[in-house]
Amino acid sequence: MRRLLLSPIAFLLACAGPPEAAVEPCSTCLLTDANNYTYSSELAIGTLEVPEQADVLVRWESLTRDIRGAAYDPATDVDEAKLIGFRDMAPDEVAYALAHDELAQADAGAYVTCAPTDDACLLSEFGMFGNTLDIQQYFTEGYGTWLLALGPKGTTGADALAFLTPRAGASAIEVALTDTTSRLDVEVHLASVAPVAVEPFEPVFVLDWSGLTRDGLGDPLDTDTVDELWVGRFFESRAELEARMFELETLAGLSWTVDVSGRSSAEMASLVGETAFMGIDRSGTWVAALRCRTCTNPAPRVLTFLTPASE
């Protein structure tokens, strides 16, 4: 599968209730596609027309919501602006590839960054390794597609996006991103996920995902990109978790992780958190997720539920 730098995303609740847990717990738990959730997204990115070869000022101080609709403070939440030039891709192609995690490094003809001051950057402040963007040569009509991405420094994904489009007849030398400039709409289905039944209060069991054929995004599962197993306990229901998919880390009362780079299974006893992993109990909703920390789309590749086996 092909990756680059962004991503990461209306939630729908499936009508079916969760299947009954198996009576016998598994010690080596082989995941199937029925154990995985489904996720889809549509990304809308607005276009800001600017004069070609001009040192345009791009502002974003009026942002109050990020691309997912969460409360946002650009003064504290944006410490890097990225400007990426796609020489041979139209804006709609870039937006689709971002939403589906299909961009490749080779798609980007230019990549420069800016450390903003006063919630803004001039184009002349973007650069890389001490070299600034050559506005006269590259920021011209017909070069390709320029994508602006805002967010924390050194992370994949973005909190706000906009296409900057140089036009010979444009006159605005100052443009601004607003809450409506970019939007990520998502559908998440958790209700019909078949849970994995395990022995309660037993931390020694194996989760094996070698039998999965597709990830939650609907693509063939690329185990080379899966690099972390995350387990969390929640007091929220499945329906509540659907509506707050991108808050799982903050919602979890307890959570544990383990690096699974290059692997297709993990010993659950190897999970590490603020407390030792002692197995699951009947105190809440238990989630196990396989994540790609370097992918542009922040959605887990695999998300399933762990449940105590029936007595």
PDB file of N, CA and C in Angstrom, residues 190 230-238 240-241 244-256 281-289 291 303-305:
ATOM      1  N   LEU A 190     -19.514  -0.226  14.414  1.00  0.00           N
ATOM      2  CA  LEU A 190     -18.997  -1.058  15.501  1.00  0.00           C
ATOM      3  C   LEU A 190     -20.003  -2.088  15.992  1.00  0.00           C
ATOM      4  N   TRP A 230      -2.943  -1.695  20.509  1.00  0.00           N
ATOM      5  CA  TRP A 230      -3.428  -0.832  21.590  1.00  0.00           C
ATOM      6  C   TRP A 230      -4.669  -1.470  22.202  1.00  0.00           C
ATOM      7  N   VAL A 231      -4.720  -1.548  23.506  1.00  0.00           N
ATOM      8  CA  VAL A 231      -5.872  -2.110  24.223  1.00  0.00           C
ATOM      9  C   VAL A 231      -6.357  -1.080  25.229  1.00  0.00           C
ATOM     10  N   GLY A 232      -7.678  -0.856  25.263  1.00  0.00           N
ATOM     11  CA  GLY A 232      -8.232   0.111  26.190  1.00  0.00           C
ATOM     12  C   GLY A 232      -9.533  -0.371  26.811  1.00  0.00           C
ATOM     13  N   ARG A 233      -9.788   0.098  28.037  1.00  0.00           N
ATOM     14  CA  ARG A 233     -11.053  -0.202  28.719  1.00  0.00           C
ATOM     15  C   ARG A 233     -11.890   1.071  28.798  1.00  0.00           C
ATOM     16  N   PHE A 234     -13.175   0.945  28.449  1.00  0.00           N
ATOM     17  CA  PHE A 234     -14.076   2.082  28.413  1.00  0.00           C
ATOM     18  C   PHE A 234     -15.338   1.782  29.227  1.00  0.00           C
ATOM     19  N   PHE A 235     -15.966   2.849  29.707  1.00  0.00           N
ATOM     20  CA  PHE A 235     -17.282   2.735  30.306  1.00  0.00           C
ATOM     21  C   PHE A 235     -18.365   3.158  29.316  1.00  0.00           C
ATOM     22  N   GLU A 236     -17.949   3.660  28.138  1.00  0.00           N
ATOM     23  CA  GLU A 236     -18.886   4.010  27.084  1.00  0.00           C
ATOM     24  C   GLU A 236     -19.356   2.772  26.333  1.00  0.00           C
ATOM     25  N   SER A 237     -20.544   2.850  25.745  1.00  0.00           N
ATOM     26  CA  SER A 237     -21.082   1.767  24.922  1.00  0.00           C
ATOM     27  C   SER A 237     -20.448   1.805  23.535  1.00  0.00           C
ATOM     28  N   ARG A 238     -20.742   0.791  22.743  1.00  0.00           N
ATOM     29  CA  ARG A 238     -20.241   0.785  21.364  1.00  0.00           C
ATOM     30  C   ARG A 238     -20.773   1.995  20.593  1.00  0.00           C
ATOM     31  N   GLU A 240     -21.612   4.918  21.693  1.00  0.00           N
ATOM     32  CA  GLU A 240     -20.907   6.125  22.127  1.00  0.00           C
ATOM     33  C   GLU A 240     -19.489   6.170  21.562  1.00  0.00           C
ATOM     34  N   LEU A 241     -18.847   5.020  21.464  1.00  0.00           N
ATOM     35  CA  LEU A 241     -17.496   4.988  20.900  1.00  0.00           C
ATOM     36  C   LEU A 241     -17.516   5.291  19.410  1.00  0.00           C
ATOM     37  N   ARG A 244     -17.342   8.894  18.886  1.00  0.00           N
ATOM     38  CA  ARG A 244     -16.148   9.563  19.422  1.00  0.00           C
ATOM     39  C   ARG A 244     -14.892   8.766  19.064  1.00  0.00           C
ATOM     40  N   MET A 245     -14.863   8.278  17.833  1.00  0.00           N
ATOM     41  CA  MET A 245     -13.795   7.398  17.380  1.00  0.00           C
ATOM     42  C   MET A 245     -12.410   8.007  17.554  1.00  0.00           C
ATOM     43  N   PHE A 246     -12.282   9.311  17.372  1.00  0.00           N
ATOM     44  CA  PHE A 246     -10.967   9.927  17.430  1.00  0.00           C
ATOM     45  C   PHE A 246     -10.609  10.421  18.827  1.00  0.00           C
ATOM     46  N   GLU A 247     -11.407   9.998  19.808  1.00  0.00           N
ATOM     47  CA  GLU A 247     -11.111  10.340  21.191  1.00  0.00           C
ATOM     48  C   GLU A 247     -10.790   9.096  22.018  1.00  0.00           C
ATOM     49  N   LEU A 248     -10.518   7.979  21.373  1.00  0.00           N
ATOM     50  CA  LEU A 248     -10.339   6.730  22.113  1.00  0.00           C
ATOM     51  C   LEU A 248      -9.230   6.833  23.156  1.00  0.00           C
ATOM     52  N   GLU A 249      -8.137   7.460  22.798  1.00  0.00           N
ATOM     53  CA  GLU A 249      -7.007   7.524  23.732  1.00  0.00           C
ATOM     54  C   GLU A 249      -7.360   8.302  24.997  1.00  0.00           C
ATOM     55  N   THR A 250      -8.127   9.388  24.841  1.00  0.00           N
ATOM     56  CA  THR A 250      -8.474  10.198  26.013  1.00  0.00           C
ATOM     57  C   THR A 250      -9.659   9.621  26.773  1.00  0.00           C
ATOM     58  N   LEU A 251     -10.531   8.868  26.092  1.00  0.00           N
ATOM     59  CA  LEU A 251     -11.696   8.288  26.755  1.00  0.00           C
ATOM     60  C   LEU A 251     -11.342   7.066  27.596  1.00  0.00           C
ATOM     61  N   ALA A 252     -10.333   6.342  27.184  1.00  0.00           N
ATOM     62  CA  ALA A 252     -10.011   5.078  27.862  1.00  0.00           C
ATOM     63  C   ALA A 252      -9.604   5.325  29.315  1.00  0.00           C
ATOM     64  N   GLY A 253     -10.276   4.597  30.218  1.00  0.00           N
ATOM     65  CA  GLY A 253      -9.901   4.693  31.625  1.00  0.00           C
ATOM     66  C   GLY A 253      -8.543   4.074  31.883  1.00  0.00           C
ATOM     67  N   LEU A 254      -8.257   2.986  31.184  1.00  0.00           N
ATOM     68  CA  LEU A 254      -6.964   2.311  31.247  1.00  0.00           C
ATOM     69  C   LEU A 254      -6.580   1.932  29.825  1.00  0.00           C
ATOM     70  N   SER A 255      -5.285   1.928  29.521  1.00  0.00           N
ATOM     71  CA  SER A 255      -4.849   1.505  28.192  1.00  0.00           C
ATOM     72  C   SER A 255      -3.434   0.957  28.253  1.00  0.00           C
ATOM     73  N   TRP A 256      -3.120   0.117  27.259  1.00  0.00           N
ATOM     74  CA  TRP A 256      -1.815  -0.528  27.169  1.00  0.00           C
ATOM     75  C   TRP A 256      -1.426  -0.615  25.695  1.00  0.00           C
ATOM     76  N   ASP A 281     -12.025  -7.823  32.311  1.00  0.00           N
ATOM     77  CA  ASP A 281     -13.069  -8.184  33.260  1.00  0.00           C
ATOM     78  C   ASP A 281     -14.419  -7.725  32.710  1.00  0.00           C
ATOM     79  N   ARG A 282     -15.429  -7.708  33.566  1.00  0.00           N
ATOM     80  CA  ARG A 282     -16.776  -7.337  33.131  1.00  0.00           C
ATOM     81  C   ARG A 282     -17.135  -5.911  33.523  1.00  0.00           C
ATOM     82  N   SER A 283     -16.109  -5.089  33.744  1.00  0.00           N
ATOM     83  CA  SER A 283     -16.357  -3.745  34.262  1.00  0.00           C
ATOM     84  C   SER A 283     -16.626  -2.713  33.181  1.00  0.00           C
ATOM     85  N   GLY A 284     -16.449  -3.059  31.910  1.00  0.00           N
ATOM     86  CA  GLY A 284     -16.657  -2.066  30.867  1.00  0.00           C
ATOM     87  C   GLY A 284     -16.543  -2.669  29.482  1.00  0.00           C
ATOM     88  N   THR A 285     -16.280  -1.810  28.505  1.00  0.00           N
ATOM     89  CA  THR A 285     -16.105  -2.207  27.118  1.00  0.00           C
ATOM     90  C   THR A 285     -14.614  -2.253  26.820  1.00  0.00           C
ATOM     91  N   TRP A 286     -14.124  -3.403  26.355  1.00  0.00           N
ATOM     92  CA  TRP A 286     -12.705  -3.588  26.091  1.00  0.00           C
ATOM     93  C   TRP A 286     -12.451  -3.603  24.583  1.00  0.00           C
ATOM     94  N   VAL A 287     -11.529  -2.742  24.152  1.00  0.00           N
ATOM     95  CA  VAL A 287     -11.203  -2.586  22.733  1.00  0.00           C
ATOM     96  C   VAL A 287      -9.755  -2.983  22.492  1.00  0.00           C
ATOM     97  N   ALA A 288      -9.522  -3.709  21.411  1.00  0.00           N
ATOM     98  CA  ALA A 288      -8.168  -3.990  20.929  1.00  0.00           C
ATOM     99  C   ALA A 288      -8.055  -3.424  19.518  1.00  0.00           C
ATOM    100  N   ALA A 289      -7.024  -2.629  19.269  1.00  0.00           N
ATOM    101  CA  ALA A 289      -6.870  -1.981  17.971  1.00  0.00           C
ATOM    102  C   ALA A 289      -5.448  -2.144  17.463  1.00  0.00           C
ATOM    103  N   ARG A 291      -2.779  -0.397  14.981  1.00  0.00           N
ATOM    104  CA  ARG A 291      -2.639   0.936  14.414  1.00  0.00           C
ATOM    105  C   ARG A 291      -1.376   1.045  13.569  1.00  0.00           C
ATOM    106  N   LEU A 303      -9.947  -2.944  14.486  1.00  0.00           N
ATOM    107  CA  LEU A 303     -10.522  -2.637  15.799  1.00  0.00           C
ATOM    108  C   LEU A 303     -11.546  -3.707  16.131  1.00  0.00           C
ATOM    109  N   THR A 304     -11.362  -4.337  17.286  1.00  0.00           N
ATOM    110  CA  THR A 304     -12.277  -5.390  17.714  1.00  0.00           C
ATOM    111  C   THR A 304     -12.548  -5.234  19.198  1.00  0.00           C
ATOM    112  N   PHE A 305     -13.433  -6.077  19.701  1.00  0.00           N
ATOM    113  CA  PHE A 305     -13.798  -6.035  21.124  1.00  0.00           C
ATOM    114  C   PHE A 305     -13.393  -7.339  21.802  1.00  0.00           C
TER     115      PHE A 305
END
